[in-house]
């Protein structure tokens, strides 16, 4: 059974562990980015557990039959546009639509809280092709492509999805 549980059910370090395992293949392509991503991951992981009612309330751990397989996060601060944040599915669980179901859960949260649009940014690098397919499968459409702000040589791609207005 796939379920989405609060970060607070786990201990600090869980997000860093998930991201390190999920991005290991990417770092083979771009090893000089690993220390930068690791620092960002550690900072985020620390903030999730230091601020459980704010940052820590904007995401979840994804479990399959009680086994941790990934996580997803979001940023609500640009309401009414919700930003999909960091997310991953461990490599050994990919290809089973768990990532799609995870992102659809984030979209459900946004819609239930009155957001009118969701936005996500991913990379043009071939490592991110499965993520791009997943976002398109969740209804996202590409709205922009351009230089990354983190110094990576490949471009970033911005996707958005609008929620149907009710009433």
XYZ file of N, CA and C in Angstrom:
501
model
N 0.838 -1.180 0.000
C 0.000 0.000 0.000
C 0.885 1.246 0.000
N 0.595 2.159 -0.903
C 1.333 3.414 -0.968
C 0.683 4.416 -0.031
N 1.515 5.068 0.776
C 0.992 6.069 1.699
C 1.964 7.233 1.826
N 1.412 8.377 2.226
C 2.172 9.608 2.371
C 2.081 10.029 3.831
N 3.227 10.070 4.495
C 3.243 10.314 5.942
C 4.073 11.551 6.276
N 3.751 12.146 7.389
C 4.417 13.373 7.818
C 5.915 13.146 8.015
N 6.676 14.166 7.675
C 8.118 14.117 7.932
C 8.397 13.806 9.403
N 7.562 14.336 10.291
C 7.801 14.207 11.735
C 7.796 12.770 12.229
N 7.335 11.828 11.425
C 7.390 10.419 11.822
C 8.793 9.839 11.661
N 9.697 10.629 11.105
C 11.071 10.175 10.846
C 12.066 11.071 11.551
N 13.317 10.713 11.426
C 14.389 11.448 12.077
C 15.161 12.269 11.051
N 15.798 13.340 11.534
C 16.645 14.111 10.619
C 17.636 13.190 9.901
N 17.907 13.522 8.657
C 18.810 12.724 7.837
C 18.083 11.903 6.789
N 16.774 11.699 6.964
C 16.015 10.868 6.029
C 15.998 11.479 4.632
N 15.838 12.797 4.546
C 15.752 13.445 3.233
C 17.108 13.417 2.538
N 18.173 13.694 3.284
C 19.526 13.638 2.709
C 19.809 12.237 2.182
N 19.422 11.236 2.933
C 19.634 9.855 2.516
C 18.887 9.554 1.219
N 17.621 9.951 1.156
C 16.819 9.704 -0.041
C 17.404 10.416 -1.260
N 17.776 11.673 -1.092
C 18.321 12.427 -2.213
C 19.682 11.889 -2.659
N 20.520 11.519 -1.712
C 21.840 10.978 -2.074
C 21.707 9.710 -2.903
N 20.802 8.830 -2.487
C 20.595 7.594 -3.232
C 19.935 7.851 -4.579
N 18.983 8.778 -4.603
C 18.244 9.055 -5.830
C 19.081 9.769 -6.884
N 20.017 10.601 -6.449
C 20.813 11.386 -7.392
C 22.199 10.803 -7.644
N 22.492 9.637 -7.131
C 23.817 9.037 -7.315
C 24.189 8.923 -8.789
N 23.254 8.521 -9.620
C 23.528 8.396 -11.055
C 23.826 9.765 -11.672
N 23.074 10.777 -11.273
C 23.310 12.126 -11.800
C 24.722 12.607 -11.462
N 25.172 12.326 -10.260
C 26.495 12.795 -9.854
C 27.626 12.088 -10.598
N 27.338 10.965 -11.217
C 28.328 10.345 -12.102
C 28.530 11.220 -13.338
N 27.456 11.885 -13.794
C 27.544 12.783 -14.946
C 28.198 14.115 -14.565
N 27.902 14.581 -13.369
C 28.256 15.939 -12.970
C 28.795 15.936 -11.532
N 29.950 15.315 -11.294
C 30.437 15.127 -9.921
C 30.739 16.427 -9.170
N 31.076 17.501 -9.873
C 31.395 18.742 -9.172
C 30.161 19.378 -8.531
N 28.957 18.963 -8.933
C 27.732 19.505 -8.341
C 27.358 18.787 -7.043
N 27.908 17.614 -6.814
C 27.505 16.843 -5.640
C 27.684 17.600 -4.327
N 28.814 18.250 -4.055
C 28.929 18.967 -2.771
C 27.898 20.084 -2.614
N 27.579 20.751 -3.705
C 26.583 21.828 -3.653
C 25.209 21.251 -3.314
N 24.802 20.207 -4.031
C 23.505 19.582 -3.794
C 23.438 18.972 -2.393
N 24.541 18.395 -1.954
C 24.549 17.795 -0.615
C 24.311 18.857 0.451
N 24.971 20.017 0.307
C 24.792 21.093 1.277
C 23.350 21.591 1.278
N 22.795 21.772 0.096
C 21.396 22.204 -0.007
C 20.478 21.167 0.645
N 20.727 19.900 0.389
C 19.914 18.814 0.964
C 20.021 18.790 2.479
N 21.226 18.940 2.988
C 21.425 18.947 4.442
C 20.728 20.134 5.084
N 20.819 21.295 4.456
C 20.153 22.494 4.992
C 18.641 22.310 5.006
N 18.107 21.762 3.919
C 16.668 21.536 3.850
C 16.230 20.508 4.893
N 16.950 19.406 4.985
C 16.629 18.357 5.954
C 16.607 18.944 7.371
N 17.611 19.719 7.690
C 17.698 20.334 9.018
C 16.484 21.243 9.261
N 16.128 22.068 8.278
C 15.005 22.995 8.430
C 13.676 22.264 8.617
N 13.485 21.168 7.903
C 12.246 20.397 8.031
C 12.024 19.973 9.485
N 13.084 19.556 10.147
C 12.939 19.055 11.509
C 13.059 20.155 12.563
N 13.703 21.260 12.252
C 13.774 22.395 13.183
C 12.483 23.201 13.180
N 11.772 23.209 12.043
C 10.557 24.001 11.895
C 9.411 23.110 11.412
N 8.973 22.181 12.282
C 7.978 21.191 11.848
C 6.613 21.788 11.500
N 6.284 22.970 12.020
C 4.976 23.556 11.756
C 4.953 24.430 10.509
N 6.110 24.691 9.914
C 6.157 25.505 8.695
C 6.780 24.672 7.575
N 8.083 24.716 7.449
C 8.751 23.943 6.390
C 8.438 22.456 6.527
N 8.454 21.955 7.734
C 8.201 20.532 7.961
C 6.781 20.096 7.676
N 5.858 21.049 7.577
C 4.461 20.724 7.271
C 4.188 20.745 5.774
N 5.194 21.057 4.987
C 5.020 21.196 3.531
C 5.695 20.058 2.786
N 5.301 18.866 3.117
C 5.853 17.718 2.423
C 5.529 16.440 3.154
N 6.030 15.345 2.617
C 5.772 14.049 3.222
C 6.794 13.027 2.736
N 6.877 11.965 3.486
C 7.649 10.785 3.120
C 6.682 9.814 2.434
N 7.126 9.206 1.369
C 6.305 8.231 0.657
C 6.764 6.828 1.048
N 5.790 6.016 1.459
C 6.085 4.643 1.854
C 5.278 3.671 1.019
N 5.893 2.541 0.758
C 5.235 1.427 0.090
C 5.328 0.236 1.035
N 4.172 -0.228 1.500
C 4.152 -1.349 2.451
C 5.110 -1.102 3.614
N 5.067 0.109 4.148
C 5.840 0.551 5.315
C 7.320 0.811 5.009
N 7.746 0.647 3.778
C 9.143 0.891 3.400
C 9.234 2.271 2.752
N 10.181 3.077 3.214
C 10.384 4.406 2.652
C 10.925 4.268 1.231
N 10.235 4.947 0.283
C 10.680 4.869 -1.110
C 10.925 6.254 -1.731
N 10.559 7.316 -1.025
C 10.758 8.649 -1.589
C 10.186 9.727 -0.697
N 10.142 10.929 -1.254
C 9.539 12.052 -0.548
C 9.119 13.100 -1.567
N 8.275 14.022 -1.118
C 7.879 15.168 -1.931
C 7.688 16.358 -1.007
N 7.915 17.552 -1.560
C 7.743 18.775 -0.780
C 7.150 19.863 -1.662
N 6.708 20.935 -1.020
C 6.140 22.061 -1.750
C 6.401 23.345 -0.977
N 6.183 24.448 -1.688
C 6.347 25.783 -1.111
C 5.064 26.554 -1.394
N 4.310 26.916 -0.341
C 3.041 27.608 -0.536
C 3.158 29.135 -0.531
N 4.350 29.671 -0.412
C 4.509 31.105 -0.171
C 4.160 32.000 -1.350
N 3.952 31.440 -2.536
C 3.572 32.265 -3.684
C 2.086 32.093 -4.019
N 1.306 31.784 -2.978
C -0.135 31.610 -3.155
C -0.675 32.751 -4.007
N -1.499 32.475 -4.997
C -2.244 31.255 -5.270
C -1.518 30.254 -6.184
N -0.205 30.449 -6.377
C 0.585 29.483 -7.149
C 1.375 28.635 -6.159
N 1.214 27.345 -6.228
C 1.969 26.428 -5.381
C 3.191 25.934 -6.126
N 4.311 25.918 -5.455
C 5.551 25.455 -6.069
C 5.853 24.032 -5.608
N 5.982 23.129 -6.547
C 6.404 21.769 -6.218
C 7.880 21.851 -5.896
N 8.271 21.333 -4.754
C 9.661 21.390 -4.323
C 10.407 20.113 -4.641
N 11.413 19.848 -3.841
C 12.209 18.646 -4.016
C 11.348 17.406 -3.896
N 11.674 16.419 -4.690
C 10.955 15.151 -4.622
C 11.802 14.084 -5.293
N 11.616 12.861 -4.883
C 12.346 11.759 -5.506
C 11.683 10.437 -5.154
N 11.983 9.461 -5.970
C 11.649 8.059 -5.715
C 12.964 7.303 -5.840
N 13.242 6.440 -4.898
C 14.486 5.678 -4.948
C 14.577 4.880 -6.254
N 15.777 4.746 -6.795
C 15.938 4.096 -8.105
C 15.287 2.720 -8.219
N 15.371 1.920 -7.184
C 14.841 0.564 -7.272
C 13.305 0.520 -7.318
N 12.643 1.658 -7.089
C 11.182 1.706 -7.116
C 10.638 2.503 -8.295
N 11.513 3.015 -9.130
C 11.077 3.818 -10.273
C 10.420 2.943 -11.335
N 9.609 3.583 -12.171
C 8.951 2.872 -13.261
C 7.657 2.190 -12.863
N 7.160 2.501 -11.677
C 5.922 1.895 -11.187
C 4.831 2.925 -10.915
N 5.026 4.135 -11.403
C 4.071 5.247 -11.235
C 4.007 5.800 -9.816
N 4.948 5.441 -8.954
C 4.928 5.986 -7.594
C 5.228 7.481 -7.596
N 6.132 7.907 -8.447
C 6.433 9.331 -8.545
C 5.230 10.123 -9.012
N 4.524 9.594 -10.001
C 3.315 10.250 -10.497
C 2.278 10.345 -9.393
N 2.081 9.276 -8.664
C 1.103 9.288 -7.566
C 1.526 10.257 -6.472
N 2.809 10.354 -6.241
C 3.350 11.269 -5.236
C 3.063 12.725 -5.645
N 3.337 13.075 -6.908
C 3.083 14.435 -7.380
C 1.584 14.725 -7.420
N 0.783 13.748 -7.776
C -0.664 13.961 -7.754
C -1.161 14.235 -6.333
N -0.497 13.660 -5.344
C -0.853 13.960 -3.952
C -0.505 15.409 -3.618
N 0.638 15.892 -4.075
C 0.994 17.305 -3.870
C -0.054 18.192 -4.543
N -0.454 17.859 -5.756
C -1.462 18.643 -6.460
C -2.803 18.604 -5.723
N -3.137 17.467 -5.151
C -4.377 17.364 -4.363
C -4.328 18.315 -3.178
N -3.163 18.373 -2.503
C -2.993 19.289 -1.374
C -3.188 20.730 -1.839
N -2.531 21.093 -2.928
C -2.670 22.457 -3.449
C -4.139 22.787 -3.737
N -4.778 21.912 -4.470
C -6.158 22.182 -4.869
C -7.073 22.298 -3.649
N -6.855 21.443 -2.647
C -7.692 21.476 -1.443
C -7.481 22.755 -0.637
N -6.366 23.419 -0.852
C -6.065 24.658 -0.118
C -6.328 25.910 -0.945
N -6.970 25.746 -2.084
C -7.390 26.886 -2.870
C -6.369 27.459 -3.838
N -5.298 26.735 -4.095
C -4.335 27.195 -5.092
C -4.988 27.100 -6.470
N -4.591 27.984 -7.388
C -5.169 27.958 -8.729
C -4.199 27.392 -9.753
N -2.937 27.268 -9.371
C -1.909 26.815 -10.298
C -0.783 26.172 -9.511
N -0.103 25.221 -10.143
C 1.110 24.635 -9.575
C 2.228 24.813 -10.588
N 3.429 25.016 -10.074
C 4.611 25.212 -10.918
C 5.723 24.309 -10.391
N 6.526 23.807 -11.324
C 7.690 23.007 -10.953
C 8.808 23.320 -11.927
N 10.006 23.273 -11.439
C 11.183 23.492 -12.272
C 12.054 22.244 -12.195
N 12.491 21.785 -13.355
C 13.391 20.639 -13.422
C 14.476 20.930 -14.447
N 15.351 19.988 -14.630
C 16.480 20.195 -15.532
C 16.275 19.611 -16.907
N 17.012 20.172 -17.853
C 17.010 19.693 -19.227
C 17.937 18.473 -19.389
N 18.849 18.273 -18.439
C 19.800 17.157 -18.478
C 19.044 15.837 -18.646
N 19.629 14.895 -19.361
C 18.949 13.621 -19.651
C 18.572 12.855 -18.382
N 19.277 13.060 -17.280
C 18.927 12.396 -16.027
C 17.490 12.739 -15.610
N 17.045 13.946 -15.943
C 15.740 14.423 -15.505
C 14.607 14.088 -16.484
N 14.897 13.346 -17.549
C 13.847 12.983 -18.503
C 12.698 12.223 -17.837
N 12.946 11.252 -16.948
C 11.809 10.602 -16.284
C 10.957 11.593 -15.480
N 11.592 12.568 -14.847
C 10.835 13.578 -14.101
C 9.978 14.408 -15.053
N 10.549 14.776 -16.191
C 9.782 15.556 -17.164
C 8.566 14.767 -17.658
N 8.747 13.477 -17.930
C 7.616 12.639 -18.353
C 6.563 12.568 -17.248
N 7.027 12.450 -16.010
C 6.107 12.359 -14.875
C 5.283 13.637 -14.741
N 5.936 14.799 -14.837
C 5.197 16.056 -14.715
C 4.162 16.184 -15.833
N 4.548 15.813 -17.053
C 3.584 15.875 -18.162
C 2.417 14.913 -17.903
N 2.714 13.741 -17.349
C 1.658 12.770 -17.041
C 0.699 13.300 -15.972
N 1.163 14.226 -15.167
C 0.335 14.835 -14.118
C -0.390 16.085 -14.622
N -0.269 16.374 -15.916
C -0.988 17.495 -16.499
C -0.198 18.775 -16.654
N 1.065 18.769 -16.253
C 1.892 19.964 -16.395
C 2.217 20.188 -17.869
N 2.375 21.457 -18.236
C 2.809 21.829 -19.575
C 4.025 22.739 -19.437
N 4.933 22.641 -20.387
C 6.127 23.484 -20.361
C 5.738 24.925 -20.658
N 6.259 25.857 -19.820
C 5.964 27.279 -20.026
C 7.224 28.111 -20.223
N 8.390 27.571 -19.871
C 9.635 28.327 -20.042
C 10.817 27.378 -20.025
N 11.881 27.830 -20.687
C 13.132 27.085 -20.707
C 14.238 28.133 -20.733
N 15.209 27.993 -19.831
C 16.272 28.987 -19.802
C 17.413 28.586 -18.907
N 18.346 29.506 -18.738
C 19.538 29.248 -17.924
C 19.145 28.993 -16.477
N 19.906 28.136 -15.843
C 19.691 27.823 -14.427
C 20.339 28.890 -13.570
N 19.797 29.094 -12.404
C 20.373 30.068 -11.487
C 21.406 29.449 -10.549
N 21.644 28.148 -10.702
C 22.616 27.490 -9.813
C 23.932 27.180 -10.515
N 24.119 27.720 -11.713
C 25.394 27.552 -12.398
C 25.537 26.300 -13.235
N 24.537 25.438 -13.248
C 24.633 24.229 -14.059
C 24.658 24.612 -15.538
N 25.339 23.818 -16.347
C 25.462 24.110 -17.775
C 24.184 23.818 -18.558
N 23.377 22.879 -18.102
C 22.144 22.564 -18.808
C 21.046 23.550 -18.390
N 20.025 23.668 -19.212
C 18.931 24.605 -18.959
C 17.938 24.034 -17.957
N 17.157 24.944 -17.383
C 16.044 24.521 -16.546
C 14.761 24.652 -17.351
N 13.797 23.823 -16.996
C 12.508 23.834 -17.667
C 11.442 24.073 -16.602
N 10.579 25.025 -16.861
C 9.480 25.340 -15.949
C 8.195 24.776 -16.533
N 7.463 24.075 -15.683
C 6.174 23.505 -16.052
C 5.109 24.087 -15.134
N 3.880 24.181 -15.644
C 2.764 24.632 -14.834
C 1.531 23.797 -15.154
N 0.636 23.743 -14.185
C -0.677 23.132 -14.371
C -1.678 24.034 -13.652
N -2.807 24.261 -14.317
C -3.891 25.064 -13.722
C -4.936 24.119 -13.156
N -5.551 24.544 -12.042
C -6.628 23.772 -11.474
C -7.941 24.321 -12.005
N -8.900 23.466 -12.227
C -10.196 23.876 -12.733
C -10.936 24.615 -11.630
N -11.396 25.801 -11.950
C -12.155 26.594 -10.973
C -13.525 25.942 -10.740
N -13.919 25.897 -9.487
C -15.222 25.325 -9.123
C -16.131 26.460 -8.683
N -17.380 26.461 -9.188
C -18.354 27.454 -8.760
C -18.420 28.581 -9.622
